XYZ file of C-alpha atoms in Angstrom:
726
model
C -33.704 -12.233 24.169
C -33.181 -13.197 28.019
C -32.366 -16.548 28.375
C -31.549 -18.012 31.835
C -27.823 -19.620 31.780
C -26.835 -22.880 34.013
C -23.595 -21.637 35.176
C -21.246 -23.523 37.527
C -17.573 -23.252 38.001
C -15.914 -23.824 34.840
C -12.294 -23.998 33.525
C -11.389 -22.361 30.176
C -11.703 -24.713 27.152
C -14.243 -26.882 29.046
C -17.938 -26.287 28.941
C -19.558 -26.079 32.456
C -23.182 -27.090 31.571
C -24.400 -30.321 33.510
C -21.451 -31.446 35.441
C -21.353 -34.965 36.593
C -19.678 -34.688 39.949
C -19.980 -38.329 40.520
C -17.924 -39.364 37.477
C -13.972 -39.104 37.280
C -12.704 -35.732 36.296
C -11.680 -36.668 32.809
C -15.174 -38.432 31.932
C -17.260 -35.649 33.374
C -15.346 -33.127 31.503
C -16.112 -35.248 28.340
C -19.721 -35.137 29.291
C -19.771 -31.628 29.872
C -18.162 -30.656 26.222
C -20.642 -33.046 24.712
C -23.515 -31.564 26.500
C -22.358 -27.920 25.464
C -21.797 -28.771 22.032
C -25.400 -30.415 21.812
C -26.696 -27.217 23.468
C -25.121 -24.848 20.750
C -26.123 -27.190 18.186
C -29.475 -26.842 18.875
C -29.145 -22.981 19.101
C -27.420 -23.021 15.663
C -30.347 -24.973 14.184
C -32.786 -22.510 15.311
C -30.727 -19.474 13.997
C -30.070 -21.271 10.616
C -33.667 -22.005 10.083
C -34.681 -18.231 10.876
C -32.028 -17.111 8.371
C -33.342 -19.479 5.807
C -37.064 -18.268 6.376
C -35.978 -14.726 5.989
C -33.632 -15.370 2.983
C -36.683 -17.141 1.278
C -39.068 -14.291 2.245
C -36.455 -11.664 0.833
C -36.049 -13.806 -2.516
C -39.844 -13.262 -2.639
C -40.024 -9.774 -2.480
C -37.035 -9.154 -4.702
C -38.659 -10.964 -7.580
C -41.696 -8.185 -7.526
C -41.225 -5.479 -10.171
C -39.526 -2.093 -9.113
C -41.983 0.418 -10.350
C -40.732 3.650 -9.382
C -37.771 5.203 -7.567
C -38.932 4.762 -4.417
C -39.550 1.210 -4.670
C -36.152 0.590 -6.451
C -34.208 2.173 -3.608
C -36.167 -0.460 -1.279
C -35.249 -3.191 -3.396
C -31.621 -2.099 -3.376
C -31.810 -2.224 0.511
C -33.612 -5.685 0.373
C -30.767 -6.932 -1.830
C -28.232 -5.741 0.317
C -30.021 -7.754 3.278
C -30.562 -10.510 1.060
C -26.880 -10.788 0.154
C -25.484 -10.381 3.737
C -27.831 -13.089 4.924
C -26.866 -15.705 2.262
C -23.019 -14.863 2.562
C -23.679 -15.526 6.547
C -24.244 -19.269 6.045
C -20.729 -20.136 7.176
C -20.050 -19.209 10.712
C -23.505 -17.828 11.272
C -23.113 -18.249 15.076
C -19.653 -18.013 16.639
C -20.093 -16.813 20.290
C -21.937 -16.495 23.246
C -21.820 -14.210 26.459
C -23.483 -15.193 29.767
C -23.963 -12.098 31.883
C -23.986 -12.076 35.615
C -27.739 -11.558 35.682
C -28.446 -14.578 33.973
C -28.774 -13.143 30.450
C -27.423 -15.084 27.467
C -26.614 -13.496 24.139
C -25.484 -15.350 21.077
C -23.130 -13.375 18.929
C -22.810 -13.955 14.916
C -22.086 -12.694 11.597
C -25.502 -10.811 11.324
C -28.185 -10.097 13.565
C -31.303 -12.019 13.772
C -34.697 -11.636 15.587
C -37.209 -13.913 16.729
C -40.547 -14.518 14.812
C -43.211 -11.756 14.748
C -43.014 -8.070 14.596
C -41.769 -7.213 17.984
C -39.274 -10.344 17.997
C -36.818 -10.498 20.515
C -33.168 -10.436 19.442
C -31.923 -13.904 18.814
C -28.466 -13.065 17.497
C -26.579 -10.295 17.878
C -24.546 -8.910 14.796
C -20.852 -8.709 15.735
C -20.760 -4.930 14.908
C -23.487 -3.997 17.245
C -23.067 -2.274 20.883
C -24.123 -5.273 22.519
C -21.501 -7.613 21.029
C -18.593 -5.697 22.410
C -17.843 -7.308 25.314
C -17.267 -10.704 23.375
C -14.051 -8.728 22.327
C -12.925 -6.867 25.206
C -14.535 -8.302 28.540
C -11.519 -9.891 30.713
C -11.567 -11.261 34.194
C -10.105 -8.072 35.238
C -12.684 -6.025 33.578
C -15.863 -8.345 32.992
C -18.142 -5.627 32.012
C -20.859 -7.410 33.676
C -20.031 -10.781 32.032
C -19.770 -14.075 33.939
C -18.505 -16.318 31.193
C -17.515 -16.004 27.136
C -17.728 -18.933 24.790
C -16.216 -19.048 21.449
C -18.320 -21.688 19.444
C -16.319 -23.635 16.509
C -18.329 -24.819 13.787
C -17.822 -26.393 10.264
C -20.752 -25.803 7.828
C -24.030 -26.166 9.982
C -22.375 -28.522 12.661
C -20.903 -27.157 15.760
C -17.476 -28.871 16.353
C -16.145 -27.455 19.707
C -16.718 -24.844 22.214
C -13.986 -23.034 24.234
C -15.272 -21.439 27.456
C -13.672 -18.470 29.262
C -14.843 -17.889 32.941
C -14.584 -14.006 33.461
C -15.031 -13.964 37.404
C -11.591 -13.133 38.276
C -10.144 -16.744 38.511
C -8.319 -16.497 35.101
C -6.016 -13.630 33.644
C -5.533 -15.024 30.079
C -3.624 -12.453 27.985
C -5.772 -13.305 24.836
C -9.484 -13.371 24.138
C -10.655 -16.836 23.237
C -7.022 -18.273 23.270
C -8.111 -21.674 22.275
C -10.136 -20.412 19.291
C -7.547 -17.934 18.398
C -4.591 -20.411 18.240
C -6.548 -22.909 16.514
C -7.631 -20.507 13.707
C -3.790 -19.281 13.376
C -2.756 -22.988 13.023
C -5.090 -23.710 10.095
C -3.437 -24.102 6.892
C -3.251 -21.012 4.760
C -5.536 -20.905 1.679
C -3.804 -18.000 -0.178
C -6.695 -15.890 0.547
C -7.447 -14.017 3.619
C -10.465 -14.872 5.744
C -12.737 -13.055 8.204
C -11.454 -12.911 11.991
C -14.851 -11.646 13.470
C -14.655 -14.748 15.971
C -11.141 -14.245 17.123
C -10.764 -10.431 17.341
C -8.642 -9.311 20.336
C -9.347 -6.253 22.550
C -6.730 -3.873 21.168
C -7.698 -4.777 17.627
C -11.489 -4.266 18.735
C -10.589 -0.837 20.113
C -9.115 0.376 16.660
C -12.047 -1.225 14.832
C -14.662 0.535 16.782
C -12.697 3.894 17.016
C -14.369 7.277 16.131
C -14.097 8.209 12.365
C -13.982 11.849 12.786
C -10.297 12.292 11.245
C -7.084 10.412 10.219
C -6.349 7.442 12.588
C -2.678 6.010 11.837
C -2.437 2.611 13.293
C 1.124 1.327 13.621
C 1.660 -2.500 13.649
C 4.309 -4.871 13.369
C 4.355 -8.073 11.250
C 1.459 -10.579 12.143
C -0.440 -7.935 14.554
C -3.601 -8.051 11.979
C -3.313 -4.609 10.614
C -5.245 -5.687 7.688
C -7.623 -7.532 9.485
C -8.301 -4.734 11.837
C -8.504 -2.332 8.763
C -11.106 -4.406 6.638
C -13.205 -5.343 9.870
C -13.132 -1.663 10.644
C -14.802 -0.675 7.359
C -17.533 -3.371 8.043
C -18.114 -1.913 11.287
C -18.175 1.711 10.014
C -20.771 0.816 7.092
C -23.078 -1.175 9.685
C -22.827 1.654 12.452
C -22.792 4.911 9.886
C -25.519 3.792 7.229
C -24.989 7.004 5.296
C -21.366 6.367 4.535
C -22.517 3.304 2.502
C -24.163 5.983 0.476
C -20.812 7.283 -0.696
C -18.884 3.843 -0.491
C -15.495 3.252 1.064
C -12.006 3.271 -0.723
C -9.524 0.522 0.160
C -6.084 1.181 -0.889
C -3.588 -1.603 -0.880
C 0.216 -1.869 -2.050
C -0.230 -4.186 -4.985
C -2.931 -5.917 -7.375
C -1.864 -9.324 -5.494
C -2.409 -7.917 -2.082
C -5.996 -6.634 -3.416
C -6.563 -10.282 -4.611
C -5.600 -11.888 -1.455
C -8.159 -9.857 0.646
C -10.993 -9.688 -1.934
C -13.257 -11.919 0.080
C -13.025 -10.644 3.277
C -15.475 -7.752 3.004
C -18.181 -9.719 0.814
C -17.835 -12.384 3.225
C -18.728 -9.913 6.139
C -21.794 -8.693 3.774
C -20.092 -5.263 2.609
C -20.199 -4.421 -0.798
C -20.184 -0.486 -0.802
C -16.483 -0.782 -1.238
C -13.772 0.231 -4.026
C -10.533 -1.446 -3.902
C -7.680 -0.035 -5.803
C -3.849 0.910 -5.896
C -2.468 4.174 -5.937
C -1.329 3.531 -9.545
C -5.048 2.377 -10.655
C -6.938 5.143 -8.994
C -6.988 6.985 -12.438
C -9.080 5.119 -14.753
C -7.641 5.121 -18.275
C -4.092 5.656 -16.975
C -1.295 2.791 -16.734
C 1.950 2.501 -15.441
C 4.391 1.749 -18.200
C 7.608 1.732 -16.754
C 9.952 1.322 -13.619
C 12.036 4.045 -12.682
C 14.951 4.895 -10.365
C 14.433 5.303 -6.679
C 16.157 8.718 -6.571
C 13.549 10.179 -9.304
C 10.721 8.306 -7.546
C 11.711 10.301 -4.388
C 11.998 13.576 -6.312
C 8.637 13.247 -7.765
C 7.114 12.313 -4.397
C 7.533 15.259 -2.567
C 4.786 17.741 -1.584
C 6.267 20.526 -3.470
C 4.662 19.262 -6.460
C 1.420 20.348 -5.326
C 2.212 24.022 -5.434
C 4.271 23.311 -8.275
C 1.174 22.356 -10.406
C -1.200 24.997 -8.897
C 1.076 27.490 -10.195
C 1.389 25.836 -13.612
C -2.521 25.810 -14.154
C -2.749 29.208 -12.994
C -0.374 30.511 -15.473
C -2.655 28.871 -18.106
C -5.588 30.952 -17.436
C -6.115 33.820 -20.011
C -5.344 37.362 -18.955
C -8.029 40.195 -18.905
C -8.114 41.934 -22.120
C -10.935 43.906 -24.344
C -12.924 41.128 -26.346
C -14.504 41.992 -29.559
C -16.891 39.403 -30.932
C -19.120 39.088 -34.011
C -22.962 38.831 -33.847
C -25.555 38.961 -36.406
C -23.114 40.322 -38.643
C -21.804 43.249 -36.277
C -19.192 43.698 -34.116
C -19.538 44.147 -30.150
C -16.805 45.141 -27.986
C -16.587 44.116 -24.084
C -14.476 46.407 -22.190
C -11.034 45.095 -20.621
C -12.656 46.244 -17.098
C -15.559 44.211 -17.472
C -13.638 40.952 -18.709
C -11.242 41.319 -15.626
C -14.284 41.209 -13.358
C -16.091 38.394 -15.075
C -12.752 36.694 -14.925
C -12.146 36.941 -11.101
C -16.125 35.810 -10.389
C -15.615 32.837 -12.765
C -12.206 31.723 -11.100
C -12.794 31.894 -7.157
C -10.982 28.803 -6.665
C -12.799 26.847 -9.290
C -10.971 24.092 -11.364
C -9.654 25.425 -14.895
C -12.678 23.815 -16.957
C -15.426 24.639 -14.431
C -14.104 28.178 -14.380
C -14.173 28.295 -18.120
C -17.735 27.341 -18.028
C -18.665 29.871 -15.564
C -17.012 32.381 -17.498
C -18.752 31.222 -20.596
C -22.132 31.833 -18.901
C -21.327 35.355 -17.926
C -19.662 36.099 -21.416
C -23.287 35.092 -22.949
C -25.070 37.632 -20.488
C -22.262 40.225 -21.141
C -22.677 39.919 -24.773
C -26.446 39.787 -24.849
C -26.385 43.333 -22.521
C -23.931 44.945 -25.003
C -26.152 43.677 -28.024
C -29.206 45.001 -26.477
C -27.696 48.541 -25.474
C -26.413 48.985 -28.773
C -29.728 48.398 -30.465
C -31.283 50.674 -28.032
C -28.600 53.511 -28.521
C -28.980 52.984 -32.638
C -33.095 53.651 -32.032
C -32.031 56.625 -29.857
C -30.237 58.101 -32.667
C -32.925 57.212 -35.263
C -35.593 59.044 -33.263
C -33.578 62.276 -33.021
C -35.469 64.789 -35.554
C -38.031 62.713 -36.220
C -40.149 62.967 -32.983
C -43.381 63.834 -34.276
C -43.412 61.287 -36.947
C -42.410 58.354 -34.617
C -44.729 59.375 -32.002
C -47.664 58.908 -34.538
C -46.117 55.458 -35.614
C -45.683 54.753 -32.078
C -49.573 55.424 -31.304
C -50.396 53.458 -34.399
C -48.425 50.506 -33.379
C -49.774 50.922 -29.660
C -53.176 50.789 -30.752
C -52.552 47.780 -33.204
C -51.236 45.804 -30.319
C -53.998 46.793 -27.967
C -56.560 45.578 -30.865
C -54.441 42.294 -31.828
C -52.032 41.718 -28.835
C -49.441 40.753 -31.536
C -46.656 43.272 -30.947
C -44.194 43.623 -28.087
C -40.774 45.285 -26.829
C -38.596 46.260 -29.651
C -41.523 46.747 -32.219
C -42.950 49.223 -30.246
C -40.231 51.565 -28.380
C -37.169 49.806 -29.682
C -36.395 48.526 -26.123
C -36.032 44.608 -25.676
C -38.435 42.933 -23.539
C -37.036 40.661 -20.733
C -38.330 37.753 -22.884
C -36.576 39.024 -25.867
C -33.240 39.594 -23.999
C -33.675 35.982 -22.545
C -34.223 34.637 -26.020
C -31.144 36.555 -27.242
C -28.905 34.954 -24.480
C -30.140 31.801 -25.425
C -29.201 31.975 -29.102
C -25.782 33.392 -28.123
C -25.304 30.494 -25.522
C -26.159 28.019 -28.481
C -24.048 29.618 -31.179
C -21.137 27.630 -32.608
C -18.958 30.596 -33.474
C -19.280 32.288 -29.795
C -18.149 28.444 -28.685
C -15.259 28.452 -30.930
C -14.072 31.798 -29.868
C -14.411 30.817 -26.063
C -12.363 27.672 -26.945
C -9.623 29.397 -28.702
C -9.356 32.231 -25.737
C -9.405 29.518 -23.000
C -8.589 26.349 -24.416
C -9.682 22.711 -22.941
C -6.383 21.223 -21.865
C -5.519 17.500 -21.138
C -3.701 16.472 -17.941
C -1.550 14.095 -19.435
C -0.196 16.191 -22.393
C 0.080 19.105 -20.104
C 2.255 17.107 -17.575
C 4.126 15.568 -20.380
C 5.036 19.236 -21.502
C 6.066 20.318 -17.854
C 8.203 17.286 -17.001
C 10.266 17.293 -20.270
C 10.690 21.103 -20.339
C 13.637 22.321 -18.162
C 12.742 25.872 -18.230
C 9.093 25.184 -17.211
C 10.417 23.129 -14.371
C 13.155 26.064 -13.603
C 10.186 28.445 -13.751
C 7.465 26.598 -11.508
C 9.555 24.190 -9.474
C 12.249 26.441 -8.062
C 13.247 24.246 -4.941
C 14.380 21.683 -7.591
C 18.205 21.603 -7.996
C 19.606 21.910 -11.500
C 20.767 18.342 -11.238
C 17.081 17.270 -9.998
C 15.564 19.137 -12.918
C 17.863 17.490 -15.319
C 17.091 14.046 -13.823
C 13.312 14.721 -14.036
C 13.425 16.051 -17.636
C 15.352 13.165 -18.928
C 12.517 11.021 -18.567
C 11.245 8.677 -21.033
C 7.298 9.109 -22.559
C 5.695 6.107 -20.483
C 4.145 7.007 -17.034
C 6.213 5.494 -13.971
C 4.284 5.096 -10.535
C 5.257 8.264 -8.977
C 3.505 10.233 -12.398
C 0.177 9.035 -11.237
C -0.186 11.100 -8.255
C 1.070 14.023 -10.660
C -1.423 13.296 -13.053
C -4.187 13.266 -10.356
C -3.359 16.371 -8.903
C -3.385 18.035 -12.404
C -6.613 16.397 -13.302
C -8.169 17.825 -10.119
C -6.920 21.190 -10.934
C -8.152 21.302 -14.289
C -11.592 19.636 -13.594
C -13.709 17.532 -16.015
C -14.864 19.318 -19.269
C -18.204 17.552 -18.769
C -19.016 15.623 -15.633
C -22.179 13.366 -16.253
C -23.365 11.571 -13.413
C -22.171 7.955 -13.390
C -24.876 5.306 -13.730
C -25.116 1.842 -11.907
C -27.288 0.129 -9.571
C -24.607 -0.046 -6.913
C -22.543 2.904 -5.446
C -19.419 1.085 -5.700
C -19.748 0.800 -9.477
C -20.535 4.614 -9.703
C -17.601 5.530 -7.397
C -15.049 3.495 -9.350
C -16.196 5.202 -12.611
C -15.780 8.641 -11.303
C -12.395 10.346 -10.765
C -13.574 12.983 -8.696
C -15.863 10.541 -6.280
C -16.016 11.825 -2.659
C -15.745 8.560 -0.252
C -17.223 8.382 3.078
C -14.118 6.856 4.407
C -10.602 5.752 3.021
C -8.675 2.852 4.083
C -4.917 2.742 3.528
C -2.925 -0.603 3.768
C 0.910 -0.613 3.971
C 0.305 3.309 4.209
C 4.187 3.717 5.092
C 4.774 3.368 1.495
C 3.084 6.462 0.299
C 4.740 9.532 -0.944
C 3.480 12.845 0.006
C 1.845 13.229 -3.396
C 0.157 10.111 -2.967
C -1.146 11.151 0.214
C -2.599 14.140 -1.422
C -4.365 11.765 -3.887
C -6.026 10.119 -0.549
C -7.188 13.425 0.575
C -8.869 14.684 -2.594
C -11.179 11.496 -2.340
C -11.996 11.932 1.352
C -11.774 15.782 2.253
C -13.596 14.914 5.500
C -10.487 13.371 6.337
C -12.371 10.264 7.774
C -9.361 8.156 7.055
C -7.850 4.844 8.502
C -4.113 4.054 7.607
C -2.681 0.934 9.100
C 1.004 0.067 8.373
C 4.666 -0.502 9.829
C 7.158 2.230 9.588
C 9.812 -0.248 9.894
C 8.631 -2.272 6.860
C 8.921 0.764 4.639
C 10.686 0.392 1.257
C 9.530 3.283 -0.751
C 12.098 5.843 -1.992
C 10.818 8.497 0.215
C 13.103 9.465 3.159
C 10.726 9.422 6.250
C 11.472 6.936 9.023
C 8.465 8.155 11.429
C 4.714 8.629 10.873
C 5.011 12.204 11.798
C 7.170 12.725 9.043
C 5.218 10.450 6.524
C 1.793 12.471 7.234
C 3.231 15.909 8.128
C 2.231 17.498 4.388
C -1.024 16.120 4.330
C -2.467 16.224 7.960
C -0.135 18.572 9.943
C -0.351 17.575 13.417
C -4.035 16.778 13.208
C -4.361 12.963 13.203
C -4.798 10.116 15.826
C -2.230 7.387 16.544
C -3.032 3.814 17.677
C -0.928 0.780 17.997
C -0.935 -3.005 17.752
C 1.569 -4.619 19.852
C 1.049 -8.209 19.771
C 2.184 -10.575 16.800
C -0.446 -13.295 16.361
C 0.632 -14.715 13.115
C 4.563 -15.032 13.324
C 5.506 -17.699 15.445
C 7.959 -16.603 18.283
C 11.076 -18.751 16.804
C 11.096 -16.591 13.981
C 10.193 -13.023 15.769
C 13.452 -13.877 17.540
C 15.208 -13.386 14.682
C 14.099 -9.804 13.929
C 15.467 -7.624 16.780
C 18.948 -7.319 14.937
C 17.453 -6.692 11.894
C 15.374 -3.859 12.831
C 18.633 -2.464 14.712
C 20.342 -2.396 11.298
C 17.365 -0.749 9.569
C 17.806 2.215 11.765
C 14.298 1.620 13.850
C 13.806 2.624 17.210
C 11.086 0.367 17.868
C 11.055 -2.891 19.558
C 9.347 -5.685 17.420
C 5.842 -6.950 18.353
C 5.456 -9.429 21.224
C 4.910 -13.065 19.659
C 2.052 -14.966 21.832
C 2.431 -18.352 19.863
C 5.177 -20.669 19.045
C 5.325 -23.142 15.965
C 8.023 -25.439 17.797
C 9.729 -25.367 14.688
C 13.389 -23.601 14.587
C 14.255 -21.742 11.707
C 17.010 -23.514 9.607
C 19.328 -22.448 7.276
C 21.201 -24.068 4.211
C 24.426 -22.696 2.486
C 24.896 -23.261 -0.980
C 26.861 -21.877 -3.956
C 25.073 -19.707 -6.478
C 25.538 -22.705 -9.081
C 23.476 -25.074 -6.645
C 20.489 -22.352 -6.143
C 18.161 -23.786 -8.863
C 18.260 -27.352 -7.606
C 18.568 -26.472 -3.614
C 15.407 -24.226 -4.193
C 13.652 -26.796 -5.861
C 14.285 -29.357 -3.357
C 13.644 -27.265 -0.331
C 10.198 -26.210 -1.890
C 9.280 -29.702 -2.407
C 10.266 -30.681 1.422
C 8.113 -27.871 2.588
C 5.032 -28.593 0.423
C 5.127 -32.145 1.442
C 5.584 -30.772 5.415
C 2.360 -28.429 4.850
C 0.632 -30.320 2.452
C -3.061 -28.430 2.002
C -1.569 -25.086 2.829
C 1.113 -22.687 1.229
C 4.393 -22.185 0.704
C 6.119 -18.889 -0.408
C 9.753 -17.938 -1.705
C 11.201 -14.545 -1.280
C 14.451 -13.475 -2.941
C 16.435 -10.601 -4.327
C 15.204 -9.104 -7.446
C 17.908 -10.260 -9.361
C 17.159 -13.675 -8.371
C 13.589 -13.843 -8.959
C 13.741 -14.667 -12.539
C 16.196 -17.819 -12.163
C 14.089 -19.019 -9.608
C 10.873 -18.462 -11.510
C 12.340 -20.863 -14.191
C 12.145 -23.835 -11.858
C 9.459 -22.949 -9.704
C 6.121 -22.977 -11.526
C 3.510 -23.733 -8.910
C 4.683 -21.358 -5.903
C 4.855 -17.628 -5.679
C 8.340 -16.255 -6.207
C 8.496 -12.800 -5.158
C 10.857 -9.837 -3.982
C 10.423 -8.483 -0.279
C 8.308 -5.624 -1.641
C 5.968 -7.689 -3.547
C 5.538 -10.138 -0.331
C 4.508 -7.231 1.599
C 1.064 -7.945 3.332
C 0.918 -11.742 2.311
C 1.444 -14.735 4.543
C 2.293 -18.571 3.812
C 2.488 -21.648 6.241
C 6.124 -21.789 5.457
C 8.613 -19.411 3.643
C 11.811 -20.283 1.907
C 14.051 -17.248 2.138
C 16.627 -17.010 -0.732
C 20.027 -14.942 -0.369
C 18.856 -12.992 2.680
C 22.147 -10.882 2.416
C 21.221 -10.181 -1.097
C 18.006 -8.749 0.035
C 19.663 -6.497 2.727
C 22.067 -5.037 0.254
C 19.211 -3.711 -1.940
C 17.887 -0.065 -1.357
C 16.181 -0.044 2.206
C 17.317 -3.712 2.399
C 17.148 -4.238 5.983
C 13.723 -2.998 6.038
C 13.023 -5.613 3.233
C 14.597 -8.339 4.998
C 12.542 -7.580 8.153
C 9.387 -8.264 6.043
C 10.724 -11.345 4.147
C 11.587 -12.906 7.683
C 8.091 -12.569 9.033
C 5.517 -13.889 6.102
C 5.405 -17.529 7.583
C 2.848 -18.743 10.269
C 4.773 -22.088 10.963
C 7.993 -22.576 9.226
C 11.205 -20.311 7.904
C 13.962 -21.728 5.970
C 17.050 -19.664 4.549
C 19.100 -20.438 1.708
C 22.253 -18.669 2.255
C 24.779 -18.027 -0.862
C 28.652 -18.095 -0.811
C 30.151 -14.802 -1.971
C 29.840 -14.544 -5.809
C 33.468 -15.127 -7.276
């Protein structure tokens, strides 16, 4: 809809509607602000009423019974629209663009049109191309816009506006700086919220990037990696509707992290999403033990893919002459024929699918041999009895002509096509033939096979010659329960074996069907904390998205996993080669400048060649330290946490400690999360209490872990330093 704006000279954060030149500046500014709030309240009321009418209309339509498949598909589409509108109640409108030609566009969570079939756009969906200048226009590149307005709401009430003129008079570094900093200063709730009203230009560029291949996004702490990844999912599902038919997979580093982000995509109206960790991708398989870092590194290497392929190939049957019993007679299928059928059946198929294909061919081959042998027997019987049989044939032919009841072998000994087809069906349904196929080409179980391989040094030596004798000994000495690194191996083996039977999963929603099927192919995959994935885990990702429509976000300097790579090129080489695109987030929005100033020497000790991201906000709180003895730890931690909770009442406090200190702290701190640096990855709190930072630094890849631990707070960082243990 084209709406004329009343633009005058304005300043950031002050509305320029109805200026009062005759009033003192502070008074005029207040009048202008109140007028702007009233104007946006009026628009919000109109948009809310329109949304409510649409929601009510959809409720009526959804109450009707779906009679056929087409109507059911329409009901699913209506249900998605209804859910999207219902969830858009909070923050329905959050922005406005005033173009230089006088057009006014409001931007919000969903798109709305005015009443009527040909209604003009009332509210522009944040994902639509028309909304992009709201995130990307600057004074230097206004993109045809004269002003951007951020509208802050609480429920159905407008509580403030922040205006940015885009006429070249301002060069603000941030888009909607006032709204962004206000959002960052809010208390943390323990759940990530949407950021559609405060996305920045470098974030929006990544969100709207093409989804034609792997996109690897490097971003330091607080740069909004996860926000970008999740909003990219919402954008892609909105822009590429067919992607929703395949669902999107979001892989996170831990169940705690997935719980933290769980509300973001539903709040954005997206439900065609499956969330998991690499450890939970295989249904019915659970990690039952921890393992040493050296062992995890060994089993994460790319060499296992070829190892498992060779292992499964060795289990395929070898061509030989097959002798089968049918109707009391033995029939022979020559070795050459079997070899040809085997080669045709395998052709790159998984083990069990190849077996099914061979079984179908075997049924045909046996039916042909049976038919040929019967015909040969009839030929032998006819020799010497030609005159007698000729009379019998004439008689049978005359009877058939008169009654129409005799066919095929009843007349000339040759099986008709119908009789051959019936014979094939009988063979295919015969239990004895099925048992023969099962004995010669048995059904295999991935867990049993992997257990056999990993516990047998001879098999490892044969199929994994790249491993040293010491590495083979370490692998084969594993206990029975599965470790995290085994899941990727099981997944690879399950793919090579294939399903014995692959019924189509049922369910109303695509995400439910995708979640239940191991071999589901997703339209897009998002990987968060991607620097932690091993080479074999990257193969898990590729199997679920062979189109390589993948977005991976992470910080290579926060890597704590056992693998040895220290650059993205090393991390993804085995999976993608050189066919991937790099992007970078350079601005730290979350972590205050006072904390980020501590990170440069830590990064250097971690062996990083990267500069930490540039912090754009200050909390005004200098990080503090308290040195205590180990004996004082419990009481000092309790006191420090209580003080932080008091200062950040209504927000969140988190405690990070070395792994060997966590149990002691959990015993006295029951109302705050107490985590290792690895467990804290991707999380944030208003205040962080960092216990024994030197102890974290001495853990494997400890300087990377300390970098993570330092950067979890949005406001205040306190550290308890321990005197050396006696």
